[in-house]
């Protein structure tokens, strides 16, 4: 997992780990977090991967995007990914609205062999609207819910927040020189 992220292990022998050399969403080799659900026979176990704290205090809009790759083993053995948000340093968690499992989570067709992304097209970019948490600092937790299915991969997690600045009512004294300018000028606010 990325530096400064933490793992909430459900207590099984398997949890979030680093996959090295898999084909990423851009078609190039990448290292990314994954859960080996293929070998993880702990049905119902919830293993979390938690980001570092992100401030949305001054944001006017906020969206999280991430790439996911997953192959459902079968309808009887299909895993789930949930994204939770905390505004109190992880003491409590709220659902973000992202909850996908089975065919909804799958980015490729069902596969009874152990899945590893081999093509850029094995990935999908998913989005989570973060507007409910604008004005707060948040932790984001990716929760793998095991159903003894197939491997789940994440990559390129980004939180994009647009920060608004208040427009001043007056600028006061402003000086711009030299005027005219050849492209370089000084702006002085007094």
PDB file of N, CA and C in Angstrom, residues 91-133:
ATOM      1  N   UNK A  91     -12.474   7.115  14.056  1.00  0.00           N
ATOM      2  CA  UNK A  91     -13.260   6.598  15.182  1.00  0.00           C
ATOM      3  C   UNK A  91     -14.583   6.019  14.688  1.00  0.00           C
ATOM      4  N   UNK A  92     -15.207   6.687  13.709  1.00  0.00           N
ATOM      5  CA  UNK A  92     -16.441   6.194  13.100  1.00  0.00           C
ATOM      6  C   UNK A  92     -16.326   6.340  11.589  1.00  0.00           C
ATOM      7  N   UNK A  93     -17.107   5.534  10.882  1.00  0.00           N
ATOM      8  CA  UNK A  93     -17.074   5.526   9.419  1.00  0.00           C
ATOM      9  C   UNK A  93     -18.484   5.635   8.871  1.00  0.00           C
ATOM     10  N   UNK A  94     -18.627   6.354   7.762  1.00  0.00           N
ATOM     11  CA  UNK A  94     -19.914   6.490   7.071  1.00  0.00           C
ATOM     12  C   UNK A  94     -19.763   5.957   5.653  1.00  0.00           C
ATOM     13  N   UNK A  95     -20.806   5.336   5.115  1.00  0.00           N
ATOM     14  CA  UNK A  95     -20.725   4.875   3.723  1.00  0.00           C
ATOM     15  C   UNK A  95     -20.672   6.068   2.767  1.00  0.00           C
ATOM     16  N   UNK A  96     -19.864   5.941   1.738  1.00  0.00           N
ATOM     17  CA  UNK A  96     -19.729   7.014   0.742  1.00  0.00           C
ATOM     18  C   UNK A  96     -20.793   6.904  -0.340  1.00  0.00           C
ATOM     19  N   UNK A  97     -21.454   5.771  -0.403  1.00  0.00           N
ATOM     20  CA  UNK A  97     -22.394   5.502  -1.490  1.00  0.00           C
ATOM     21  C   UNK A  97     -21.802   4.551  -2.522  1.00  0.00           C
ATOM     22  N   UNK A  98     -20.487   4.278  -2.424  1.00  0.00           N
ATOM     23  CA  UNK A  98     -19.847   3.341  -3.343  1.00  0.00           C
ATOM     24  C   UNK A  98     -19.886   1.947  -2.713  1.00  0.00           C
ATOM     25  N   UNK A  99     -20.591   1.043  -3.348  1.00  0.00           N
ATOM     26  CA  UNK A  99     -20.677  -0.345  -2.924  1.00  0.00           C
ATOM     27  C   UNK A  99     -20.928  -1.170  -4.180  1.00  0.00           C
ATOM     28  N   UNK A 100     -19.896  -1.895  -4.616  1.00  0.00           N
ATOM     29  CA  UNK A 100     -20.023  -2.704  -5.826  1.00  0.00           C
ATOM     30  C   UNK A 100     -19.503  -4.105  -5.554  1.00  0.00           C
ATOM     31  N   UNK A 101     -20.227  -5.068  -6.063  1.00  0.00           N
ATOM     32  CA  UNK A 101     -19.816  -6.457  -5.934  1.00  0.00           C
ATOM     33  C   UNK A 101     -20.212  -7.241  -7.161  1.00  0.00           C
ATOM     34  N   UNK A 102     -19.630  -8.421  -7.312  1.00  0.00           N
ATOM     35  CA  UNK A 102     -19.972  -9.307  -8.418  1.00  0.00           C
ATOM     36  C   UNK A 102     -19.816  -8.649  -9.771  1.00  0.00           C
ATOM     37  N   UNK A 103     -20.858  -8.740 -10.595  1.00  0.00           N
ATOM     38  CA  UNK A 103     -20.809  -8.183 -11.952  1.00  0.00           C
ATOM     39  C   UNK A 103     -20.678  -6.664 -11.955  1.00  0.00           C
ATOM     40  N   UNK A 104     -21.232  -5.975 -10.931  1.00  0.00           N
ATOM     41  CA  UNK A 104     -21.101  -4.516 -10.868  1.00  0.00           C
ATOM     42  C   UNK A 104     -19.658  -4.100 -10.639  1.00  0.00           C
ATOM     43  N   UNK A 105     -18.905  -4.906  -9.893  1.00  0.00           N
ATOM     44  CA  UNK A 105     -17.506  -4.602  -9.618  1.00  0.00           C
ATOM     45  C   UNK A 105     -16.597  -5.074 -10.745  1.00  0.00           C
ATOM     46  N   UNK A 106     -16.980  -6.153 -11.417  1.00  0.00           N
ATOM     47  CA  UNK A 106     -16.120  -6.779 -12.426  1.00  0.00           C
ATOM     48  C   UNK A 106     -15.756  -5.821 -13.557  1.00  0.00           C
ATOM     49  N   UNK A 107     -14.488  -5.891 -13.956  1.00  0.00           N
ATOM     50  CA  UNK A 107     -13.996  -5.086 -15.078  1.00  0.00           C
ATOM     51  C   UNK A 107     -13.686  -5.960 -16.289  1.00  0.00           C
ATOM     52  N   UNK A 108     -13.696  -7.266 -16.074  1.00  0.00           N
ATOM     53  CA  UNK A 108     -13.503  -8.252 -17.144  1.00  0.00           C
ATOM     54  C   UNK A 108     -14.498  -9.385 -16.903  1.00  0.00           C
ATOM     55  N   UNK A 109     -14.573 -10.324 -17.818  1.00  0.00           N
ATOM     56  CA  UNK A 109     -15.484 -11.454 -17.667  1.00  0.00           C
ATOM     57  C   UNK A 109     -15.068 -12.377 -16.529  1.00  0.00           C
ATOM     58  N   UNK A 110     -16.000 -13.230 -16.124  1.00  0.00           N
ATOM     59  CA  UNK A 110     -15.730 -14.192 -15.055  1.00  0.00           C
ATOM     60  C   UNK A 110     -14.516 -15.040 -15.414  1.00  0.00           C
ATOM     61  N   UNK A 111     -13.767 -15.419 -14.368  1.00  0.00           N
ATOM     62  CA  UNK A 111     -12.521 -16.126 -14.599  1.00  0.00           C
ATOM     63  C   UNK A 111     -12.279 -17.061 -13.417  1.00  0.00           C
ATOM     64  N   UNK A 112     -12.213 -18.363 -13.664  1.00  0.00           N
ATOM     65  CA  UNK A 112     -11.972 -19.318 -12.581  1.00  0.00           C
ATOM     66  C   UNK A 112     -10.487 -19.534 -12.321  1.00  0.00           C
ATOM     67  N   UNK A 113      -9.637 -18.884 -13.124  1.00  0.00           N
ATOM     68  CA  UNK A 113      -8.196 -18.875 -12.851  1.00  0.00           C
ATOM     69  C   UNK A 113      -7.877 -17.618 -12.050  1.00  0.00           C
ATOM     70  N   UNK A 114      -6.741 -17.606 -11.375  1.00  0.00           N
ATOM     71  CA  UNK A 114      -6.353 -16.436 -10.578  1.00  0.00           C
ATOM     72  C   UNK A 114      -6.148 -15.235 -11.498  1.00  0.00           C
ATOM     73  N   UNK A 115      -6.879 -14.130 -11.204  1.00  0.00           N
ATOM     74  CA  UNK A 115      -6.884 -12.939 -12.062  1.00  0.00           C
ATOM     75  C   UNK A 115      -5.745 -11.981 -11.723  1.00  0.00           C
ATOM     76  N   UNK A 116      -5.114 -11.480 -12.776  1.00  0.00           N
ATOM     77  CA  UNK A 116      -4.153 -10.392 -12.687  1.00  0.00           C
ATOM     78  C   UNK A 116      -4.329  -9.560 -13.955  1.00  0.00           C
ATOM     79  N   UNK A 117      -4.467  -8.226 -13.831  1.00  0.00           N
ATOM     80  CA  UNK A 117      -4.675  -7.420 -15.038  1.00  0.00           C
ATOM     81  C   UNK A 117      -3.494  -7.551 -16.001  1.00  0.00           C
ATOM     82  N   UNK A 118      -3.798  -7.867 -17.239  1.00  0.00           N
ATOM     83  CA  UNK A 118      -2.768  -8.052 -18.255  1.00  0.00           C
ATOM     84  C   UNK A 118      -2.846  -6.998 -19.351  1.00  0.00           C
ATOM     85  N   UNK A 119      -3.957  -6.231 -19.370  1.00  0.00           N
ATOM     86  CA  UNK A 119      -4.159  -5.204 -20.390  1.00  0.00           C
ATOM     87  C   UNK A 119      -4.712  -3.939 -19.736  1.00  0.00           C
ATOM     88  N   UNK A 120      -4.500  -2.809 -20.372  1.00  0.00           N
ATOM     89  CA  UNK A 120      -5.057  -1.546 -19.871  1.00  0.00           C
ATOM     90  C   UNK A 120      -6.579  -1.622 -19.798  1.00  0.00           C
ATOM     91  N   UNK A 121      -7.183  -2.388 -20.703  1.00  0.00           N
ATOM     92  CA  UNK A 121      -8.648  -2.495 -20.743  1.00  0.00           C
ATOM     93  C   UNK A 121      -9.214  -3.351 -19.603  1.00  0.00           C
ATOM     94  N   UNK A 122      -8.339  -3.969 -18.799  1.00  0.00           N
ATOM     95  CA  UNK A 122      -8.793  -4.741 -17.637  1.00  0.00           C
ATOM     96  C   UNK A 122      -9.183  -3.831 -16.472  1.00  0.00           C
ATOM     97  N   UNK A 123      -8.935  -2.522 -16.622  1.00  0.00           N
ATOM     98  CA  UNK A 123      -9.184  -1.536 -15.570  1.00  0.00           C
ATOM     99  C   UNK A 123     -10.380  -0.662 -15.915  1.00  0.00           C
ATOM    100  N   UNK A 124     -11.008  -0.100 -14.881  1.00  0.00           N
ATOM    101  CA  UNK A 124     -12.085   0.881 -15.040  1.00  0.00           C
ATOM    102  C   UNK A 124     -11.846   1.998 -14.029  1.00  0.00           C
ATOM    103  N   UNK A 125     -12.115   3.226 -14.451  1.00  0.00           N
ATOM    104  CA  UNK A 125     -12.017   4.367 -13.543  1.00  0.00           C
ATOM    105  C   UNK A 125     -13.381   4.570 -12.900  1.00  0.00           C
ATOM    106  N   UNK A 126     -13.423   4.531 -11.562  1.00  0.00           N
ATOM    107  CA  UNK A 126     -14.651   4.758 -10.807  1.00  0.00           C
ATOM    108  C   UNK A 126     -14.556   6.086 -10.062  1.00  0.00           C
ATOM    109  N   UNK A 127     -15.713   6.634  -9.720  1.00  0.00           N
ATOM    110  CA  UNK A 127     -15.796   7.961  -9.114  1.00  0.00           C
ATOM    111  C   UNK A 127     -16.650   7.925  -7.861  1.00  0.00           C
ATOM    112  N   UNK A 128     -16.218   8.679  -6.845  1.00  0.00           N
ATOM    113  CA  UNK A 128     -16.993   8.859  -5.618  1.00  0.00           C
ATOM    114  C   UNK A 128     -17.168  10.357  -5.403  1.00  0.00           C
ATOM    115  N   UNK A 129     -18.411  10.804  -5.314  1.00  0.00           N
ATOM    116  CA  UNK A 129     -18.716  12.211  -5.037  1.00  0.00           C
ATOM    117  C   UNK A 129     -18.429  12.480  -3.561  1.00  0.00           C
ATOM    118  N   UNK A 130     -17.552  13.439  -3.287  1.00  0.00           N
ATOM    119  CA  UNK A 130     -17.148  13.748  -1.913  1.00  0.00           C
ATOM    120  C   UNK A 130     -17.820  15.011  -1.380  1.00  0.00           C
ATOM    121  N   UNK A 131     -18.830  15.539  -2.093  1.00  0.00           N
ATOM    122  CA  UNK A 131     -19.412  16.820  -1.681  1.00  0.00           C
ATOM    123  C   UNK A 131     -20.048  16.807  -0.299  1.00  0.00           C
ATOM    124  N   UNK A 132     -20.496  15.656   0.186  1.00  0.00           N
ATOM    125  CA  UNK A 132     -21.070  15.601   1.534  1.00  0.00           C
ATOM    126  C   UNK A 132     -20.051  15.889   2.625  1.00  0.00           C
ATOM    127  N   UNK A 133     -18.766  15.836   2.290  1.00  0.00           N
ATOM    128  CA  UNK A 133     -17.722  16.019   3.293  1.00  0.00           C
ATOM    129  C   UNK A 133     -16.928  17.304   3.097  1.00  0.00           C
TER     130      UNK A 133
END
